[in-house]
Short mmCIF file of C-alpha atoms and ligand atoms in Angstrom, two decimals:
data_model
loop_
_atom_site.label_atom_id
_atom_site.label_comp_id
_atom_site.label_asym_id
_atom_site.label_seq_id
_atom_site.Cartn_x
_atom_site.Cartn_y
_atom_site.Cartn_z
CA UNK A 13 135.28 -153.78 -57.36
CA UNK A 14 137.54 -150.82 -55.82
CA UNK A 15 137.86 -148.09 -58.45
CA UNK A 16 141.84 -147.63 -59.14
CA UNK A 17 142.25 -143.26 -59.47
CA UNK A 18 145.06 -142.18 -60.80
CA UNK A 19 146.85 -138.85 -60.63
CA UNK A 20 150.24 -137.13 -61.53
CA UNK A 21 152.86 -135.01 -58.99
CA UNK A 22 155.06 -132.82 -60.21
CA UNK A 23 158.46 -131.56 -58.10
CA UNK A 24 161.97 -130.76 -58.79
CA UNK A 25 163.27 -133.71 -57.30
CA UNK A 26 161.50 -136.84 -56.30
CA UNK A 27 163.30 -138.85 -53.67
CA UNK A 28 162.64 -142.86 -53.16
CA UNK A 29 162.98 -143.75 -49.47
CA UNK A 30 161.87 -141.22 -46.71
CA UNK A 31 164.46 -143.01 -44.08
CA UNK A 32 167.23 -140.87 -42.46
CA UNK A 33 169.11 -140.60 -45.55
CA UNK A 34 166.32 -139.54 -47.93
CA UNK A 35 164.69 -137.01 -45.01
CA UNK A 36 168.19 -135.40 -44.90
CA UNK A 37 168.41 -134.89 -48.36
CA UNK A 38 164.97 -133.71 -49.17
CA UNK A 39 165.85 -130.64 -45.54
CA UNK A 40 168.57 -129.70 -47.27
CA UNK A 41 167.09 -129.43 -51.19
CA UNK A 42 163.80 -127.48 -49.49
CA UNK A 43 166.26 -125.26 -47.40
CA UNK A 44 167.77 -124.52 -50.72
CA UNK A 45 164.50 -123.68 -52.21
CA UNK A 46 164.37 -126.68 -54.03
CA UNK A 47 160.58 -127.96 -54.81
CA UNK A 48 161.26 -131.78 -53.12
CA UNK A 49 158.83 -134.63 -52.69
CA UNK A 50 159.37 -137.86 -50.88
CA UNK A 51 158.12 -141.27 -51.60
CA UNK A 52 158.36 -144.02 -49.06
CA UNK A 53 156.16 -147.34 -48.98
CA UNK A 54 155.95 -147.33 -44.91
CA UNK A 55 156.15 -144.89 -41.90
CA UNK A 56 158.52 -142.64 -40.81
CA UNK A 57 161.27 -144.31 -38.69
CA UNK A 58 159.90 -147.96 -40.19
CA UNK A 59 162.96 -149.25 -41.54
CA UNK A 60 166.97 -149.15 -40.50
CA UNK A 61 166.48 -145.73 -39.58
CA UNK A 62 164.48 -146.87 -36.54
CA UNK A 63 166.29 -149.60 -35.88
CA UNK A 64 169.48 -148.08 -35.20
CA UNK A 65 171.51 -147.32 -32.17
CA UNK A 66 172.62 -144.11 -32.95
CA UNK A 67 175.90 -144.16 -32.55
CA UNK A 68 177.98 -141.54 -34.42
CA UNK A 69 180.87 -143.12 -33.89
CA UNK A 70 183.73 -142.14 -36.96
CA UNK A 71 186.64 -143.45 -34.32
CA UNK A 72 185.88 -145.98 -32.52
CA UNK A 73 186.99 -148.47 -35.00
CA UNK A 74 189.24 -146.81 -37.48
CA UNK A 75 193.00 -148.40 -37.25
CA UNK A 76 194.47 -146.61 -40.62
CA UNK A 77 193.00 -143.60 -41.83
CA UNK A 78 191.72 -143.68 -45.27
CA UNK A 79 189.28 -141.55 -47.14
CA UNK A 80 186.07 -143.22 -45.92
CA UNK A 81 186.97 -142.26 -42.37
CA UNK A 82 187.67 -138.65 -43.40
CA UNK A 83 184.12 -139.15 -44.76
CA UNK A 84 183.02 -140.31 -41.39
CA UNK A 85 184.62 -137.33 -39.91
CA UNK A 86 183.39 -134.66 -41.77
CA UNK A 87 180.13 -135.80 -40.97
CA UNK A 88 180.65 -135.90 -37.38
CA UNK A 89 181.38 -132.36 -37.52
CA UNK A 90 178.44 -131.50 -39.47
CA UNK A 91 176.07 -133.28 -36.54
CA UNK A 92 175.73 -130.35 -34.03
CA UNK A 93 174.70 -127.80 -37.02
CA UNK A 94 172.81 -130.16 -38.67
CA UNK A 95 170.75 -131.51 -34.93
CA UNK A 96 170.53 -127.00 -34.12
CA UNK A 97 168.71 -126.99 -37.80
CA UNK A 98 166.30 -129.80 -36.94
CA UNK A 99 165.61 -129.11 -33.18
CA UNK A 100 164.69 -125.37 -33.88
CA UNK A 101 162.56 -125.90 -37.31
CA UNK A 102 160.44 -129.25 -35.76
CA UNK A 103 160.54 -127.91 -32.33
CA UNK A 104 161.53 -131.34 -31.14
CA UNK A 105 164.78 -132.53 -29.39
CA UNK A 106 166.88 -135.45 -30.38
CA UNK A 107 168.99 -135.68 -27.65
CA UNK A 108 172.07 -135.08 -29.47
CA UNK A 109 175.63 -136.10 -26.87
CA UNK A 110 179.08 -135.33 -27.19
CA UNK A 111 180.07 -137.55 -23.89
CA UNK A 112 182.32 -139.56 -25.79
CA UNK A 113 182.12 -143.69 -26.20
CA UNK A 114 183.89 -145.88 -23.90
CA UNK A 115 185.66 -148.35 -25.39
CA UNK A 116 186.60 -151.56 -23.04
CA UNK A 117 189.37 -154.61 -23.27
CA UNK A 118 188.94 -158.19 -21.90
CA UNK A 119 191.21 -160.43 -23.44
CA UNK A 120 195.16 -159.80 -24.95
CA UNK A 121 193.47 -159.67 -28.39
CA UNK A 122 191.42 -156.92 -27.46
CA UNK A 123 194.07 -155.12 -25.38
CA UNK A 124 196.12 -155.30 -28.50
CA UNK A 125 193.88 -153.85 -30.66
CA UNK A 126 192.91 -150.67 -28.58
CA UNK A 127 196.50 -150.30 -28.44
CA UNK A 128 196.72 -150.05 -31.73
CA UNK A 129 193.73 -147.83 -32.13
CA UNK A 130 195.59 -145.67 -28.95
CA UNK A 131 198.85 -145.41 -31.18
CA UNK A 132 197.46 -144.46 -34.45
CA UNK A 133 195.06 -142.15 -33.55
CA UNK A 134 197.22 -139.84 -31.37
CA UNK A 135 199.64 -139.99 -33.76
CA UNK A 136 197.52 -138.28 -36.16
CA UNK A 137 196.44 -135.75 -32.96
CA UNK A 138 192.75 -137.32 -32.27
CA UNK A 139 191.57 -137.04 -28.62
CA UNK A 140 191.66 -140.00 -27.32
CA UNK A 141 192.50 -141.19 -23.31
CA UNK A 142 193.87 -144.70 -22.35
CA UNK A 143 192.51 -145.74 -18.94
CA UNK A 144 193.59 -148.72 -16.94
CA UNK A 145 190.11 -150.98 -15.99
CA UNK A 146 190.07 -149.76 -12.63
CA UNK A 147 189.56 -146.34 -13.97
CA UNK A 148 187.28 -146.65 -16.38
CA UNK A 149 184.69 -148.21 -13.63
CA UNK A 150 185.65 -145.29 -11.91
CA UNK A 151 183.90 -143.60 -14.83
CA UNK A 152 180.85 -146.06 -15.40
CA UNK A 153 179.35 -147.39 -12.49
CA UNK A 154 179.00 -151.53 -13.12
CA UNK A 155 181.25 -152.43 -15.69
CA UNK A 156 183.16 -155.92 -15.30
CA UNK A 157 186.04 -156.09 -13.19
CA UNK A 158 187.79 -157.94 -15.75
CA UNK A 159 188.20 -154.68 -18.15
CA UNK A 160 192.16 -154.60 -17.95
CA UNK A 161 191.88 -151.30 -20.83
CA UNK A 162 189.99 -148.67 -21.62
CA UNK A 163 189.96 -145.91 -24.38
CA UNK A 164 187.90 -142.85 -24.19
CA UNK A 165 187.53 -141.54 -27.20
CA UNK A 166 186.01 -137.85 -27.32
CA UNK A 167 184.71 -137.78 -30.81
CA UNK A 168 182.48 -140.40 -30.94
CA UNK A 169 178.94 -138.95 -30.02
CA UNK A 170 175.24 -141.19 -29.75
CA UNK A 171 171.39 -139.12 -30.32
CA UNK A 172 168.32 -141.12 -30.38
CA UNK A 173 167.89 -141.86 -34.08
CA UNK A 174 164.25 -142.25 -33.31
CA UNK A 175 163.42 -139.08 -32.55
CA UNK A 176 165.81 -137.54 -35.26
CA UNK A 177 163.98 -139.48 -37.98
CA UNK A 178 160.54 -138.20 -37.00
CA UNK A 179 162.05 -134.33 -36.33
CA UNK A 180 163.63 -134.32 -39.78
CA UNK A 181 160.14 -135.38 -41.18
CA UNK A 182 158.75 -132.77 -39.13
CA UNK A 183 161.68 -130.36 -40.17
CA UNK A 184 160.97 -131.02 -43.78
CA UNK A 185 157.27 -130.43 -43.81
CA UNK A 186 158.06 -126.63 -41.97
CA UNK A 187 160.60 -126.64 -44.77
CA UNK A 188 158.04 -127.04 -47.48
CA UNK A 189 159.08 -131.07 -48.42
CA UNK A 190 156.24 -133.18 -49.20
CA UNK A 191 155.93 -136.86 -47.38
CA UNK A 192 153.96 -139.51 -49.48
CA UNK A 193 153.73 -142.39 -46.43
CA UNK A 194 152.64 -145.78 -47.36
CA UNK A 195 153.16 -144.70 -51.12
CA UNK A 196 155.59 -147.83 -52.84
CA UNK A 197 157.81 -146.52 -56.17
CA UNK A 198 157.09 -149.76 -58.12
CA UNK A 199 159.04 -148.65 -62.14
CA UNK A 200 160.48 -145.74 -63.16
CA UNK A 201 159.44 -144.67 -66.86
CA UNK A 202 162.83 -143.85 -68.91
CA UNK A 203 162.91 -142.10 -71.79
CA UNK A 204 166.02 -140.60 -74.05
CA UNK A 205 168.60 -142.12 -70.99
CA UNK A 206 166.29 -139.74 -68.19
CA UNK A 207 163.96 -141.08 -66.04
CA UNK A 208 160.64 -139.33 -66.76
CA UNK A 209 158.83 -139.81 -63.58
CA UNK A 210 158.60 -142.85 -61.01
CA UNK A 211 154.90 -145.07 -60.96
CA UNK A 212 154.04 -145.66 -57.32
CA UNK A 213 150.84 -146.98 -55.52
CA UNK A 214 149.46 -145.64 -52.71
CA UNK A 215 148.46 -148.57 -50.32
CA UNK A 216 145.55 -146.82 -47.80
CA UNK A 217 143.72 -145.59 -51.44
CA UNK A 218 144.70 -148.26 -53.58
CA UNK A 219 145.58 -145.19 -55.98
CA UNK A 220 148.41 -145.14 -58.78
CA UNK A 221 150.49 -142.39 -58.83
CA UNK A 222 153.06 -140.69 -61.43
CA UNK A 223 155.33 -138.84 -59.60
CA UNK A 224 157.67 -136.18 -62.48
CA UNK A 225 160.51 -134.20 -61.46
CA UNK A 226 163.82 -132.91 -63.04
CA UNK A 227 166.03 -135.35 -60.87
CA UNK A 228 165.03 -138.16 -58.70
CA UNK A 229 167.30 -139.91 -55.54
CA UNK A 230 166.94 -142.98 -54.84
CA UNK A 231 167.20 -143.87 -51.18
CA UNK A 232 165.70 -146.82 -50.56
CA UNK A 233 167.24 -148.28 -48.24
CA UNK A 234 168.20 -152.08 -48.85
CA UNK A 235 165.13 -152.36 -51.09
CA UNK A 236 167.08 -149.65 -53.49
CA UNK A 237 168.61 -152.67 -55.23
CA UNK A 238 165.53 -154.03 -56.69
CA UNK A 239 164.47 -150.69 -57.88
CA UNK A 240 167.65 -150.19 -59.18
CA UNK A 241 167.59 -153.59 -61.00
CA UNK A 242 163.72 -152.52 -62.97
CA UNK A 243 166.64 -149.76 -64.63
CA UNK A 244 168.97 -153.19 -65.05
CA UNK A 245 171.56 -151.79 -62.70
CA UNK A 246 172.92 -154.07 -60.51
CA UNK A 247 174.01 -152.46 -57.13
CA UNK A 248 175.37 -155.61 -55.74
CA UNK A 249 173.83 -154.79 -52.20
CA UNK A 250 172.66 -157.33 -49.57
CA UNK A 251 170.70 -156.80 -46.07
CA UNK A 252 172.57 -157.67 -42.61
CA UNK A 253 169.96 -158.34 -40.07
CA UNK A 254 170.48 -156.72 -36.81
CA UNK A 255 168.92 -157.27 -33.52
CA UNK A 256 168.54 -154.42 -30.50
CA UNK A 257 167.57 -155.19 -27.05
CA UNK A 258 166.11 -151.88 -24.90
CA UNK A 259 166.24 -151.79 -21.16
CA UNK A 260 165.76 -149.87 -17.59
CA UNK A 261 168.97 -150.07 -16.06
CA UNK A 262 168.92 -148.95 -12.35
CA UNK A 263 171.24 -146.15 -12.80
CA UNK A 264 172.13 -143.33 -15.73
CA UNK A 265 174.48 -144.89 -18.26
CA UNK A 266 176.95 -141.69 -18.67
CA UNK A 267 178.41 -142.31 -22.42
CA UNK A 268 178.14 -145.59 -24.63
CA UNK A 269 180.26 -148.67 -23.70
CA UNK A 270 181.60 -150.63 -26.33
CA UNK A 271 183.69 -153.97 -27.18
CA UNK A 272 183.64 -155.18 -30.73
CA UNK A 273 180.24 -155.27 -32.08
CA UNK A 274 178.52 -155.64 -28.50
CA UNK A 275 177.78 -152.17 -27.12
CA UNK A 276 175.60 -150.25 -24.76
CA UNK A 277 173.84 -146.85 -25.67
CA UNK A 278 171.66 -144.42 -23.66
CA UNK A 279 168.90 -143.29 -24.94
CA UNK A 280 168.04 -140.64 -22.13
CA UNK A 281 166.77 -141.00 -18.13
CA UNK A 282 167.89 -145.07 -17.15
CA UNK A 283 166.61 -146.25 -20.66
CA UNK A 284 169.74 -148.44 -22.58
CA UNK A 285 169.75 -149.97 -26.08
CA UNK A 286 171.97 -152.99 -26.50
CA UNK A 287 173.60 -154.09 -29.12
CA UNK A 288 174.43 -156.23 -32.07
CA UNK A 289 174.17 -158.91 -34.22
CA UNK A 290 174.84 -159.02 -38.11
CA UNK A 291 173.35 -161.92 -40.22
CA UNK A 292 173.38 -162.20 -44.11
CA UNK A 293 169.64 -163.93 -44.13
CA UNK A 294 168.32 -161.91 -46.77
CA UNK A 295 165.28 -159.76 -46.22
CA UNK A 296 163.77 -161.69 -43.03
CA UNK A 297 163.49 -159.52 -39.75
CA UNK A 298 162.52 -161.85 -37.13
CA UNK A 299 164.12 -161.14 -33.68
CA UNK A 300 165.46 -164.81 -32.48
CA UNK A 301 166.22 -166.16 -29.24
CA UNK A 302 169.58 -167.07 -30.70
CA UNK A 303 170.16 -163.56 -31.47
CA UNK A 304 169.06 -162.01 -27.89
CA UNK A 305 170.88 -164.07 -26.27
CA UNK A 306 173.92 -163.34 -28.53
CA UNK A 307 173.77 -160.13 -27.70
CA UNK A 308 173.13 -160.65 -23.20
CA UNK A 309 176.67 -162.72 -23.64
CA UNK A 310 178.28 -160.05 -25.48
CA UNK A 311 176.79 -157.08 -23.26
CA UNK A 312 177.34 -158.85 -19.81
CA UNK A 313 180.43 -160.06 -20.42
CA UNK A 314 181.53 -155.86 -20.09
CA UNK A 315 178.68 -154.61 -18.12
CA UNK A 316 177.48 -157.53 -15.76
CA UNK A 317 174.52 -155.27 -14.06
CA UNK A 318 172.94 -155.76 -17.12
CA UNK A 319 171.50 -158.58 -16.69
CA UNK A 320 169.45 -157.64 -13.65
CA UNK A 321 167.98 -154.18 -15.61
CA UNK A 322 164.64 -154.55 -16.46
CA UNK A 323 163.25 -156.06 -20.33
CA UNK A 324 161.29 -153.46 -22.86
CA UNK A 325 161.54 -154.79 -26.09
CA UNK A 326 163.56 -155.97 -28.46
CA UNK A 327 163.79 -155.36 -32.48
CA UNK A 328 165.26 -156.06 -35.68
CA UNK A 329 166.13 -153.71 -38.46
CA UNK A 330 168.29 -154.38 -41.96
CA UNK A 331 171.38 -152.34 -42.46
CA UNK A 332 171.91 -151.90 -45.92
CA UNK A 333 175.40 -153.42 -46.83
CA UNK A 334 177.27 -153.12 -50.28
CA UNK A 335 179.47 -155.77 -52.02
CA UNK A 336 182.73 -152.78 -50.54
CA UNK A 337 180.72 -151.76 -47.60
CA UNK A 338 180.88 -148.53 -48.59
CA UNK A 339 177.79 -146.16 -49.45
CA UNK A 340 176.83 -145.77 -53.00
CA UNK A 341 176.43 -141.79 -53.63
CA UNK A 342 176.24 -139.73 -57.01
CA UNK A 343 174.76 -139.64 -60.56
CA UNK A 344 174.52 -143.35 -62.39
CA UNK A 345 172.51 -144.42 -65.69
CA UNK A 346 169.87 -142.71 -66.06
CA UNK A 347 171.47 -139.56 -65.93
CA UNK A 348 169.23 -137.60 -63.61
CA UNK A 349 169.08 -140.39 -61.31
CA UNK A 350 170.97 -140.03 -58.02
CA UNK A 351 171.88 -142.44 -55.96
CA UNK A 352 172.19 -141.90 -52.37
CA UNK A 353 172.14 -145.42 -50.48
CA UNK A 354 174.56 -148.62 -49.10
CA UNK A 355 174.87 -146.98 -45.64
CA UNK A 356 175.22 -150.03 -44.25
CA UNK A 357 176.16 -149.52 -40.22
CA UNK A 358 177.06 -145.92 -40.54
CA UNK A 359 173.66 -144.57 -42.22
CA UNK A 360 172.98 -142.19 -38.96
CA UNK A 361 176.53 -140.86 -39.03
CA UNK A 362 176.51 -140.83 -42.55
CA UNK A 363 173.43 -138.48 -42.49
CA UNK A 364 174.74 -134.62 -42.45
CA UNK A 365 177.40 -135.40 -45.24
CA UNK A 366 175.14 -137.48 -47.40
CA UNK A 367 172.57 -134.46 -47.72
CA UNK A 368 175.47 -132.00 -48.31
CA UNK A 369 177.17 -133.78 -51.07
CA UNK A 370 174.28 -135.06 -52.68
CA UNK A 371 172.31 -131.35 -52.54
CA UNK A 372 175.25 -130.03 -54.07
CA UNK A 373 175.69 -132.53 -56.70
CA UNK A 374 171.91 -131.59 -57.93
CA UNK A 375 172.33 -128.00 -57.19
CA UNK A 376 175.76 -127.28 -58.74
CA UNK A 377 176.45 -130.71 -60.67
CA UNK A 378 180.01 -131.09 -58.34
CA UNK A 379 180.05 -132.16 -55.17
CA UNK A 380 183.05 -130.51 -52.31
CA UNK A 381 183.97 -134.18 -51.54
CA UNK A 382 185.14 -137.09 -54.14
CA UNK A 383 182.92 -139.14 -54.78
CA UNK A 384 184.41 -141.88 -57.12
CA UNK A 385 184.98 -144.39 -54.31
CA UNK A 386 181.53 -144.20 -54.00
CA UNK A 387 180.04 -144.24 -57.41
CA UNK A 388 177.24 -146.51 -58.51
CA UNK A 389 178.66 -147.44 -61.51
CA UNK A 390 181.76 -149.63 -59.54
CA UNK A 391 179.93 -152.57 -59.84
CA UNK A 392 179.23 -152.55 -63.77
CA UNK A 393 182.41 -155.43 -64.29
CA UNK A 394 181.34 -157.81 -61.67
C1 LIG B 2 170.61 -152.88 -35.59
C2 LIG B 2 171.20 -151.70 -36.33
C3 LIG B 2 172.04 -150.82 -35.66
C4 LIG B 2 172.58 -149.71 -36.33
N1 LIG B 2 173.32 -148.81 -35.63
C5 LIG B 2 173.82 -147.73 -36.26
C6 LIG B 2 174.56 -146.75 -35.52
O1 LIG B 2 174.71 -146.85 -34.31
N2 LIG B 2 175.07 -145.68 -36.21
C7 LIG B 2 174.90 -145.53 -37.57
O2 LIG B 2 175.43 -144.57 -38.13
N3 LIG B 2 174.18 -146.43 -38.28
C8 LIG B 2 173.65 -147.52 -37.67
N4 LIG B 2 172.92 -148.44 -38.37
C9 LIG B 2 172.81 -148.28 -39.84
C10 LIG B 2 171.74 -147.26 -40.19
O3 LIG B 2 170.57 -147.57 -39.48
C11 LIG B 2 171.47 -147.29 -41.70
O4 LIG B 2 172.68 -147.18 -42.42
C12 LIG B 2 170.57 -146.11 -42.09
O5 LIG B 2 169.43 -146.08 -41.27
C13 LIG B 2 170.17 -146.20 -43.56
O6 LIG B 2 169.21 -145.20 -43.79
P1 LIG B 2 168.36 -145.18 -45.11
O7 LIG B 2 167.50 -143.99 -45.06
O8 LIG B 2 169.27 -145.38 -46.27
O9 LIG B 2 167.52 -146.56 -45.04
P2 LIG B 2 166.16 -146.91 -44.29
O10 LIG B 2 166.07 -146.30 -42.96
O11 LIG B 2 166.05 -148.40 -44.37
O12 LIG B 2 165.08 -146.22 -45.18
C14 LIG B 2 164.75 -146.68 -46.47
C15 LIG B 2 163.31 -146.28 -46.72
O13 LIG B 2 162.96 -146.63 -48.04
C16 LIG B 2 161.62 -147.03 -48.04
N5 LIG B 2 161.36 -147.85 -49.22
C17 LIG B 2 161.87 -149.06 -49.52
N6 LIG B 2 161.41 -149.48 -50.72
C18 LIG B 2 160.57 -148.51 -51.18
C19 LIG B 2 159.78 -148.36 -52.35
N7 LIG B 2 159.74 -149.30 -53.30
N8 LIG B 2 159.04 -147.22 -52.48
C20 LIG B 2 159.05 -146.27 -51.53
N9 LIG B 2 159.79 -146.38 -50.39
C21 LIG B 2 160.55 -147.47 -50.22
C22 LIG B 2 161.46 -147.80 -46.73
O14 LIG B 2 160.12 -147.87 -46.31
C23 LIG B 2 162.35 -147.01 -45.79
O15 LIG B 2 161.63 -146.07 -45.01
C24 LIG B 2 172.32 -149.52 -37.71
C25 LIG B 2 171.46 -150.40 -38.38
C26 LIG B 2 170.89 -151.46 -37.70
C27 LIG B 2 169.93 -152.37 -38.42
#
């Protein structure tokens, strides 16, 4: 019978969940000479993190500005700092582009809405440029003939989120943060309304550890609901399945093209990633033939050529969606527990600001944003 060892770790802060949002927050704690250690049951980039496109895309869909998309925005403008911090410490390059997103009209209904989106937003001064269809294939070699609108829209910027979530890793370790991979956070032990420490197992040594800190973050991902509900906190989240196809087009795709929820992204040289689907099946990740071919109908339909570039792969990944679709970020019950999760489809955008509001919440107690909209406790009454 396999011996079971057990040991204790001791940090300032213990985050739960090394995905994008977790690996941001544990750079910017280290940076701040913060002693941070990460706990995270799989491998880096395993989760939505991986899955994503990587779109960081605050415009593209916002008709009335409100404060989430001033959220959005302010993390936008964090990106190119925030990629300049992570290329130079890891060494590696996430190919980080400010090309714009293209975003393309069919049908009336669709005409009418990037009108819309044309009005609004240069009312409030955004850069934005309306192109008839004949120009915007002008601009991206292949796309249907039957685009009757186009809107460029400059602030809306793609990276390859694969890369980034294996450079912040790398980032963090030259920072000093310390990665505990295939190590699952199973209860946290509470005691006078603080959580004491977090008891996780570590699968390749079938080892139980105690992990003890000040503060802990909790960033699991979709899976941060059931952790949250061993503290009886329900975070009323649910997982929407998404499915990705990646291709070799025969030419360079210059910026990503976009209707609706069907887009194209490049992801460097002739390689594409196509996109979406969004299914409320719980926590099953099979890619179905349903789904792929969801998502050829969607892509073709704006970018016929598509269907002649050649097949890689195809994945699934869970974006992790709240009951308001907005993120859930700040202190909750216990009191040194901070949430930092619900990213649902903007978790890659999301990033930069995440790890700059939640760092200064545990450095300074106040965070330069407001955070109520976002608090964990807005579900207590449901
Ligand atoms: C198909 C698809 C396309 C998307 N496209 C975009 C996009 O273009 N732009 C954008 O901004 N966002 C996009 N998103 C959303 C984005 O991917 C997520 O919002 C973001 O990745 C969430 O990051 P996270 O770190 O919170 O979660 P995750 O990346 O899911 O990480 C959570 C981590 O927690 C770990 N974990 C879970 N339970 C435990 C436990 N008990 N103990 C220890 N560790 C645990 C997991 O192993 C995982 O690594 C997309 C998502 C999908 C699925």
């Amino acid at each position: 019978m396999a011996q079971t060892l057990s040991s204790t770790k001791t940090a300032d802060v213990v985050i739960i969940g090394g995905g994008i949002i977790g690996s941001a927050i544990a750079l910017r704690l280290a940076r701040s000479g913060v002693k941070v250690s990460v706990i995270d049951r799989a491998e880096p980039g395993a989760e939505a993190s991986g899955a994503a496109a990587g779109m960081i895309a605050p415009q593209g869909e916002m008709l009335e500005p409100d404060p989430f998309f001033e959220l959005c925005t302010a993390s936008r403008d964090l990106y190119q700092d925030f990629v300049t911090e992570v290329e130079d410490l890891s060494g590696e390059r996430v190919n980080y582009r400010r090309d714009g997103t293209l975003l393309v009209a069919i049908d009336e209904h669709e005409c009418e809405e990037l009108d819309h989106i044309y009005t609004n937003q240069t009312r409030l001064g955004l850069p934005l440029e309306r192109l008839t269809g004949e120009m915007a294939r002008k601009r991206v070699a292949g796309l249907s003939p039957q685009i009757k609108l186009a809107l460029l829209v400059d602030g809306d910027h793609w990276l390859d989120n694969v890369r980034l979530a294996h450079a912040l890793i790398k980032a963090g370790e030259k920072a000093g943060v310390e990665f505990h991979w295939k190590t699952t956070a199973t209860t946290f032990e509470v005691q006078g309304g603080r959580v004491e420490s977090v008891q996780a197992t570590a699968d390749q040594k079938g080892s139980a550890l105690t992990f003890s800190a000040h503060n802990f973050v909790l960033a699991a991902g979709c899976w941060s609901k059931a952790l949250a509900a061993t503290l009886g906190l329900n975070l009323e989240m649910e997982p929407c399945h998404g499915q990705m196809i990646e291709f070799e087009t025969r030419e360079e795709l210059p910026c990503v093209v976009r209707s609706g929820i069907h887009y194209v992204v490049p992801r460097g040289g002739r390689t594409v990633v196509a996109g979406t689907t969004a299914e409320y099946i719980g926590y099953e990740k099979a890619v179905t033939a349903e789904g792929l071919e969801s998502i050829m109908q969607g892509v073709s339909r704006i970018a016929p050529l598509l269907k002649k570039a050649a097949f890689r792969r195809a994945w699934s990944g869970l974006r992790p969606d709240t009951k308001d679709h907005y993120p859930i970020l700040g202190y909750g019950e216990p009191k040194n527990l901070v949430f930092a999760t619900g990213h649902f489809r903007n978790g890659i955008l999301l990033a930069p600001v995440t790890a700059k509001l939640i760092s200064e919440l545990l450095l300074t107690g106040s965070s330069s944003f407001p955070l109520e909209t976002y608090s964990p406790g807005r579900f207590k009454s449901n």
